[in-house]
Coordinates of C-alpha atoms and ligand atoms in Angstrom, one line a residue:
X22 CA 32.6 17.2 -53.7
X23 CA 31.3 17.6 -50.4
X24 CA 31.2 14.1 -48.3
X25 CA 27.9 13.4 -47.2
X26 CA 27.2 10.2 -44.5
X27 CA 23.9 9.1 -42.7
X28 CA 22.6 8.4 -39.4
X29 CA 25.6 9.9 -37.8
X30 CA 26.3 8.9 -33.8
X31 CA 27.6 11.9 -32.1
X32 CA 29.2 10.3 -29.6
X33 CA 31.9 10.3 -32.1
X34 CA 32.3 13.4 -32.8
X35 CA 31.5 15.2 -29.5
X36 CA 34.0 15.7 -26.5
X37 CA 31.2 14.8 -24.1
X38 CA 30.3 11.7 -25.7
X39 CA 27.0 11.7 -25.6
X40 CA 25.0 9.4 -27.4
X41 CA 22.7 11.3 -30.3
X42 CA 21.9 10.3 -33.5
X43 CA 22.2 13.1 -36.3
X44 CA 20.0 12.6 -39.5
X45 CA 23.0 13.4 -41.7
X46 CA 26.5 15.0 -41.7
X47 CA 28.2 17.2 -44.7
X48 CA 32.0 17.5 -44.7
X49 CA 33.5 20.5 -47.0
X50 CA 37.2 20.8 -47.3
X51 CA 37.7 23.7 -49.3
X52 CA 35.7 26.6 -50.1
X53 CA 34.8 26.1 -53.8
X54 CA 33.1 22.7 -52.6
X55 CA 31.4 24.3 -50.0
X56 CA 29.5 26.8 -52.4
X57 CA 29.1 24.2 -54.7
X58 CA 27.4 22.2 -52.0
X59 CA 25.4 25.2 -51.1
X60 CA 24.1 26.1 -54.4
X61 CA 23.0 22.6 -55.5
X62 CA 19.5 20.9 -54.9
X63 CA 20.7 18.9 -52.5
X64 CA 22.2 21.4 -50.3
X65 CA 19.1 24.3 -50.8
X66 CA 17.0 21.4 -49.7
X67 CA 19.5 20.1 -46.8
X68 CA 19.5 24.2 -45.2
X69 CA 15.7 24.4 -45.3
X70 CA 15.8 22.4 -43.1
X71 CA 17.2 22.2 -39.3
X72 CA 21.1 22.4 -39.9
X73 CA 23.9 23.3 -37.3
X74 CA 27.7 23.3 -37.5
X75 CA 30.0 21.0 -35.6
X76 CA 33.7 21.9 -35.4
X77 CA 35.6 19.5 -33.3
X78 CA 32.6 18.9 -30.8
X79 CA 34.5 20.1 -27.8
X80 CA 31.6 22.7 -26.6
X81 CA 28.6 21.1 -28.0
X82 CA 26.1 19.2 -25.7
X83 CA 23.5 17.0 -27.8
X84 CA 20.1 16.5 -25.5
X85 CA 18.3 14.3 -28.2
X86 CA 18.7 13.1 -31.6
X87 CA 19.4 16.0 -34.4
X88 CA 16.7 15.8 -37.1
X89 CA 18.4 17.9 -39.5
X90 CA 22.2 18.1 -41.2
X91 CA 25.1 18.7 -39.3
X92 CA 27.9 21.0 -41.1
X93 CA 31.7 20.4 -40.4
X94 CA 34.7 21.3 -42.0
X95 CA 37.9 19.5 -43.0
X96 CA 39.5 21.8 -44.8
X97 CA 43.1 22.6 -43.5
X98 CA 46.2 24.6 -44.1
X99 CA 48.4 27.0 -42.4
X100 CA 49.6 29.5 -45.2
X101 CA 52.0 32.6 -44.3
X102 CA 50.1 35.7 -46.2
X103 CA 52.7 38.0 -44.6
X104 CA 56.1 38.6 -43.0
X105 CA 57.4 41.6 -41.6
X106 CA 60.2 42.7 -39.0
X107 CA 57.6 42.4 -36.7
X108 CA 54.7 40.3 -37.2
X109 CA 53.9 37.1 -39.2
X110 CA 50.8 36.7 -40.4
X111 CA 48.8 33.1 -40.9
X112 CA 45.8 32.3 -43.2
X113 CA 44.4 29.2 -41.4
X114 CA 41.4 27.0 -42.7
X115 CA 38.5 26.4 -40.8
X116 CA 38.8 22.7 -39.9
X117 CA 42.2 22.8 -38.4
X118 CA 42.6 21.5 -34.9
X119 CA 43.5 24.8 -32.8
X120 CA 46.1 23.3 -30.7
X121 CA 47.7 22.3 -33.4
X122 CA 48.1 25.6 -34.4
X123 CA 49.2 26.9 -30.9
X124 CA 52.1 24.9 -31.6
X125 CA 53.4 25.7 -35.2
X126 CA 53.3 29.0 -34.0
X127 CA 55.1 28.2 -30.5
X128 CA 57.3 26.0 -32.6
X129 CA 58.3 28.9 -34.9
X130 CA 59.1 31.3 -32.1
X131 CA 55.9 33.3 -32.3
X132 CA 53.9 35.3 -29.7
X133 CA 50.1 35.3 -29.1
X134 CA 48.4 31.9 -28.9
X135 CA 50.8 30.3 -26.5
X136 CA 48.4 30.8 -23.5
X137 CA 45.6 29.7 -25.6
X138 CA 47.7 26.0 -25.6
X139 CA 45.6 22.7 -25.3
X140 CA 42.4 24.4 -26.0
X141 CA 40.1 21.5 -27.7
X142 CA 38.5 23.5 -30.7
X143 CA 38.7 23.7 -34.2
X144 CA 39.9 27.2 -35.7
X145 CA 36.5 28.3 -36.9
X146 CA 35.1 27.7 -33.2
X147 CA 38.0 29.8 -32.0
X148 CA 36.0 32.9 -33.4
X149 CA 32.5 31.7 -32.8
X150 CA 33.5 31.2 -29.0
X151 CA 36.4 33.4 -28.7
X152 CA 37.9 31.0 -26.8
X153 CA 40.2 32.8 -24.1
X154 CA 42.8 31.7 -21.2
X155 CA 44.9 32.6 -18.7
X156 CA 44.3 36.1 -20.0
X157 CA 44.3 35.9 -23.5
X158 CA 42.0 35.6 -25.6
X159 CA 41.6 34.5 -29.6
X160 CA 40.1 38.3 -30.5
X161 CA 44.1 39.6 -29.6
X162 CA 45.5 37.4 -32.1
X163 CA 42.3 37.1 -34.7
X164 CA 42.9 39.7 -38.0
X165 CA 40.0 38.5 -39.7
X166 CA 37.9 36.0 -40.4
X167 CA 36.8 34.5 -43.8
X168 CA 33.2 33.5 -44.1
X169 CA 31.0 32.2 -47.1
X170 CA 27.7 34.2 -47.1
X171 CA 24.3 32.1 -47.1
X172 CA 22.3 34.1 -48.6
X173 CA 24.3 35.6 -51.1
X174 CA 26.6 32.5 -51.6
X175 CA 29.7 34.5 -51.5
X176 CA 32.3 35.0 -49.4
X177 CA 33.5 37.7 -47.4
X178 CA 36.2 38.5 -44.8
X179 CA 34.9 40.3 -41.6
X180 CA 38.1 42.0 -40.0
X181 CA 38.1 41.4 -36.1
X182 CA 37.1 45.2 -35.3
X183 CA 33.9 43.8 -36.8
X184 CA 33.4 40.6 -35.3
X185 CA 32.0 41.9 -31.9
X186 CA 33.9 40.2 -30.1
X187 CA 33.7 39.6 -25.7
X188 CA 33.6 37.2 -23.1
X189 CA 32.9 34.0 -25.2
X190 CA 30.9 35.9 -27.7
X191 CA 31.2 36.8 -31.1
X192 CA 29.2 38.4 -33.9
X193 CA 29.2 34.3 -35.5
X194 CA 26.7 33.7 -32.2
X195 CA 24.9 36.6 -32.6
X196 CA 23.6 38.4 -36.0
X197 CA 25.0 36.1 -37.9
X198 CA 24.3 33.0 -36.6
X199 CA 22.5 30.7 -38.9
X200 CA 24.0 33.2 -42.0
X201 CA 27.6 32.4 -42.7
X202 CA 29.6 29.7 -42.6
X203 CA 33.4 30.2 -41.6
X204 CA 35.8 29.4 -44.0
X205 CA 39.5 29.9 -42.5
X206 CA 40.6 32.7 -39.7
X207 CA 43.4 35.3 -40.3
X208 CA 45.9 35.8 -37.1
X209 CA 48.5 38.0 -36.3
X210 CA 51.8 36.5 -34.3
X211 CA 54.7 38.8 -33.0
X212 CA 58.2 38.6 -33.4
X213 CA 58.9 40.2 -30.1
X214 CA 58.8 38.9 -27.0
X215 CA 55.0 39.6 -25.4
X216 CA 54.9 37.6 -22.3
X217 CA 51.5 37.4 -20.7
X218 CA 51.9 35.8 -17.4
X219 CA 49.7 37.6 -14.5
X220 CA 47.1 35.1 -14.9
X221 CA 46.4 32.9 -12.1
X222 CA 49.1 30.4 -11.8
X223 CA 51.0 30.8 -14.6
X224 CA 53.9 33.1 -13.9
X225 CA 54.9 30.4 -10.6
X226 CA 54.4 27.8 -13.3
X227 CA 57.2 29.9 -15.9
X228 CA 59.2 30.8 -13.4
X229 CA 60.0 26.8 -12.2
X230 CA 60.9 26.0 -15.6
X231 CA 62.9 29.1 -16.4
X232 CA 61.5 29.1 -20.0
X233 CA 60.1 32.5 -21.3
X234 CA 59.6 31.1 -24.8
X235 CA 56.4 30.6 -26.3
X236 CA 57.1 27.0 -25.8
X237 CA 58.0 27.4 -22.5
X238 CA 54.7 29.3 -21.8
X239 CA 52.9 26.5 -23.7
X240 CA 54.0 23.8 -21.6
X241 CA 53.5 25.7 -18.4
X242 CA 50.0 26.0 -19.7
X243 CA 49.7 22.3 -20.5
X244 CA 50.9 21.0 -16.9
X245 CA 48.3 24.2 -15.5
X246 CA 46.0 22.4 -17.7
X247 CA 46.3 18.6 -17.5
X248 CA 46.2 19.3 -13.4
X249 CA 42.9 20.9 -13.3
X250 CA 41.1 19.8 -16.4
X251 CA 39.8 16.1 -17.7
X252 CA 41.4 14.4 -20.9
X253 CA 38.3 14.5 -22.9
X254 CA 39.7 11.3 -24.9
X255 CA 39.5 9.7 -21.3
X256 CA 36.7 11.3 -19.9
X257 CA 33.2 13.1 -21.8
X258 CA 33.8 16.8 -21.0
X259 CA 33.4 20.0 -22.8
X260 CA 36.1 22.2 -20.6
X261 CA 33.8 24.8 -18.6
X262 CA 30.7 24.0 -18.7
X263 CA 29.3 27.6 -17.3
X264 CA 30.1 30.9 -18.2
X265 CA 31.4 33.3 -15.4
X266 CA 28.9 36.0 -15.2
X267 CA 29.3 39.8 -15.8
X268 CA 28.0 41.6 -13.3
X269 CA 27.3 45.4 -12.0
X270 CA 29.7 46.1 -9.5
X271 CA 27.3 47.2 -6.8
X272 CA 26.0 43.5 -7.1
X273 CA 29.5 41.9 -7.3
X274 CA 31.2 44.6 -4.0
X275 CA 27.5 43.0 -1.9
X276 CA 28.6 39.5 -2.9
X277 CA 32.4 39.9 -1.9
X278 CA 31.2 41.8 1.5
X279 CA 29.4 38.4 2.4
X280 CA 31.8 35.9 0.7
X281 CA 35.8 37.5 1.3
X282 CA 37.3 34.9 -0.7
X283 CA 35.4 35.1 -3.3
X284 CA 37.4 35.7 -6.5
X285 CA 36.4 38.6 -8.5
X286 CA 38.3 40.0 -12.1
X287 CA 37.9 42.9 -14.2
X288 CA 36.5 42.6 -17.6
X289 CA 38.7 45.4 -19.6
X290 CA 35.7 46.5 -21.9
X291 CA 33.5 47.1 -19.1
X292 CA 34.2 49.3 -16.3
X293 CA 31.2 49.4 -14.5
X294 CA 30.8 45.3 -14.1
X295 CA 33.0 42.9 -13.1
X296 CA 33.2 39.1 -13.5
X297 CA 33.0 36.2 -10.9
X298 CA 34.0 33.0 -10.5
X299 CA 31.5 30.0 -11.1
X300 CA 33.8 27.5 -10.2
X301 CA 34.3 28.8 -6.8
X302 CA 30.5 29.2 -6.3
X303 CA 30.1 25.7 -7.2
X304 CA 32.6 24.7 -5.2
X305 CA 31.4 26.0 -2.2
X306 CA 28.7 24.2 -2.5
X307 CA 30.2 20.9 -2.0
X308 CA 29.8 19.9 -5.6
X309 CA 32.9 19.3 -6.6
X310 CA 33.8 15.1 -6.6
X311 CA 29.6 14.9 -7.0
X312 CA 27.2 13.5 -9.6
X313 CA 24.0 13.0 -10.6
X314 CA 23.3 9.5 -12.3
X315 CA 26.0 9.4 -15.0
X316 CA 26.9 13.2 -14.8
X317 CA 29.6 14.4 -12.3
X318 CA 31.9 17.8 -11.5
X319 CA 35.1 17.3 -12.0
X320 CA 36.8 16.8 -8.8
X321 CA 39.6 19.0 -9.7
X322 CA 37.3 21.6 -11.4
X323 CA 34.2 22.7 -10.5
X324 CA 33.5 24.4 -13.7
X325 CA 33.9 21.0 -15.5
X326 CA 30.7 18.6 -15.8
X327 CA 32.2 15.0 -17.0
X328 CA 30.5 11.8 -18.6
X329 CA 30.9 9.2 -15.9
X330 CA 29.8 7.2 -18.9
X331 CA 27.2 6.6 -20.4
X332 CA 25.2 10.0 -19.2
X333 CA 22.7 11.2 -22.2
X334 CA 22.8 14.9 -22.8
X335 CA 19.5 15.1 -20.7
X336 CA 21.6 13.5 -17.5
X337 CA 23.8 16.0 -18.0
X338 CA 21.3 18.8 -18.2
X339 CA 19.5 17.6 -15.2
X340 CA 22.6 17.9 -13.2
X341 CA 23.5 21.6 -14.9
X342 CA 19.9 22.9 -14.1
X343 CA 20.3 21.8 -10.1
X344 CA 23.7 22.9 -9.8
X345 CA 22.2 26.3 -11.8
X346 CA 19.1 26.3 -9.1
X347 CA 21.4 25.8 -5.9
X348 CA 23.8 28.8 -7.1
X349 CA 20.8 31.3 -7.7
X350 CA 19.2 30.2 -4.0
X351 CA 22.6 30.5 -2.7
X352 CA 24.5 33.5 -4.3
X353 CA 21.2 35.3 -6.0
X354 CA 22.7 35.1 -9.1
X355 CA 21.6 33.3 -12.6
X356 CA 24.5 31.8 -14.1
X357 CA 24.2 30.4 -17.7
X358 CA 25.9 27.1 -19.8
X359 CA 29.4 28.4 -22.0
X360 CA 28.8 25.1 -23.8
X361 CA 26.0 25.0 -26.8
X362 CA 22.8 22.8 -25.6
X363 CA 21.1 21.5 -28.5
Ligands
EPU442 N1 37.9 28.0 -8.2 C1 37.5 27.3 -7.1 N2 37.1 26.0 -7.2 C2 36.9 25.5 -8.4 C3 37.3 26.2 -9.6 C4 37.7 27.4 -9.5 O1 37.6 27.8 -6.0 O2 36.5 24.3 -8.5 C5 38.4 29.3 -8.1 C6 39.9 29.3 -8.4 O3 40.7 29.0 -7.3 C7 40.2 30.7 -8.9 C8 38.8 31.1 -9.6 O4 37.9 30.2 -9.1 O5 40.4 31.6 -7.9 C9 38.9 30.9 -11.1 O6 39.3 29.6 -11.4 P1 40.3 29.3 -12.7 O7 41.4 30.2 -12.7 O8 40.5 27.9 -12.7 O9 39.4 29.7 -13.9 P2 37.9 29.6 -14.3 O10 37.3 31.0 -14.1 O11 37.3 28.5 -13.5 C10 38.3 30.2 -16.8 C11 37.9 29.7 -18.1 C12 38.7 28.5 -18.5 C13 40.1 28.9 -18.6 C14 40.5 29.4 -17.2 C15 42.0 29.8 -17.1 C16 35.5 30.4 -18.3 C17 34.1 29.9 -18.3 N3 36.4 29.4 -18.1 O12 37.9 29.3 -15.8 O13 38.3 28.1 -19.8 O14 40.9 27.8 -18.9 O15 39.7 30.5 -16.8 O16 42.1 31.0 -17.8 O17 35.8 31.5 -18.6 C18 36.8 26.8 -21.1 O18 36.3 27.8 -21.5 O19 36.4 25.6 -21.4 C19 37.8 26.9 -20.1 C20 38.4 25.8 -19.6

């Protein structure tokens, strides 16, 4: 039987730590409960209504109190469904912390998620966001995902070349949004040795160690990481706050011919646009170290917006919609929140 609770703070159960009150929260750990859930009174009368789902809270931003139900799994398990020369391949239930993961796999030896390390998300999130790093991101590693069909109560499993999957996107935001819930993700790992180091700082970071195992790329990812981004157990934040925008080249070769340092990547799906950095642009504008009321920028990030505690979800928003003004008036360019504002 599902687990159903009342007049739920979400302060708790959010990375920012915002205080919101949700009406109600549902907790499924395995699939058969979840359908069960789903098809009963209770549950038909639960979805009429305003509903939303919560993995482990690390890119959700609550701006009031949630008059509705909020969904969240618990179900977990890592099961090997196949072993080759090659590849391994992992069945792995929605409500499973992603990091840890990152680490069986890095444990075992395995290639593809160790530059994804010490992302906070649950495994389902990790297809909704397709949450990337350091030049990686969950779509090269995701085989499928399993999800349980609302209106059909059934359950299906979408294979990645279907999941229409991009910068942060997925088909779980889009079309389907509202329609399925996700149940557990299939991934791929390699045997063979895949390094992917070109990103950023990471190869210097390798290359100190000497380690050119997964673990070794995991910790170099870690220290990269515990440098530049807040412990949200210490301080509210959901990692970037802002997507870094996709924009026509044209636009992006005017930018760089007024602003040479700024930094500018390729996206590899889209030849004709290119992507650039919001942290920089926030930088540059002296945020960085700042805040408004009880909302700040990380002083290591400017990406990051942090809970100086205390800060509602609107404190935070007011400080997001300046710093979003200030970049447009500066850099002509609209930039827009990676994190989900409810
Ligand atoms: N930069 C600055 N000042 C800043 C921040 C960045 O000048 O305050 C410059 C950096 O020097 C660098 C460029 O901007 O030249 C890009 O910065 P960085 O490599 O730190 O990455 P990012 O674009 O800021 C993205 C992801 C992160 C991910 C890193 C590393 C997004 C929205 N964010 O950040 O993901 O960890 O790359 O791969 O794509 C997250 O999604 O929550 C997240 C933390």
């Amino acid at each position: 039987m599902v687990r159903i609770s009342e007049n739920i703070n979400l302060a708790e159960y959010t990375s920012f730590g915002a205080h919101a009150t949700a009406t109600r929260m549902v907790e499924w750990s395995t699939t058969n409960e979840l359908l069960a859930y789903l098809a009963s009174d209770e549950g038909k009368e639960h979805l009429s209504d305003r509903w939303t789902i919560l993995g482990e809270g690390c890119n959700t931003l609550f701006t009031k109190d949630f008059l509705g139900t909020i969904i969240r799994s618990t179900a977990k398990g890592i099961t090997i469904t196949e072993e080759s020369a090659e590849h391994t391949t992992i069945r792995v239930a929605a409500g499973e912390v992603w990091d840890d993961v990152v680490a069986w796999s890095t444990e075992r030896g395995l290639w593809g998620m160790e530059n994804l390390s010490a992302i906070p998300s649950s495994v389902g999130a990790s297809a909704v966001q397709n949450i990337g790093a350091y030049g990686t991101e969950a779509k090269d590693v995701i085989e499928s995902v399993e999800v349980v069909m609302l209106d059909t109560l059934t359950t299906e499993n979408i294979p990645s070349s279907k999941c229409k999957f991009g910068y942060r996107e997925s088909i779980f935001k889009e079309e389907l949004a509202g329609k399925a819930i996700i149940t557990a993700v299939t991934y791929r790992l390699s045997k063979s040795a895949t390094p992917r180091l070109d990103y950023g700082t990471l190869r210097p970071e390798v290359e100190r160690t000497g380690d050119y195992t997964p673990q070794g790329i995991r910790n170099a990812v870690r220290a990269i990481r515990d440098s530049k981004l807040p412990d949200p157990k210490k301080i509210g934040n959901a990692g970037s706050f802002f997507k870094n925008p996709i924009l026509p080249r044209e636009q992006v070769e005017r930018l760089k011919a007024q602003y040479p340092t700024m930094p500018v990547y390729d996206v590899a799906e889209e030849s004709d646009k290119l992507k650039i950095a919001t942290g920089w642009m926030i930088d540059s504008l002296g945020w960085k170290g700042k805040a408004l009321g009880r909302a700040g920028v990380h002083a290591n990030q400017a990406l990051v917006l942090i809970n100086l505690g205390g800060a509602t979800g609107e404190e935070v928003m007011a400080l997001a919609n300046r710093i979003c003004g200030e970049v447009k008036d500066k850099f002509g360019v609209d930039i827009s929140p990676e994190v989900n504002v409810l």
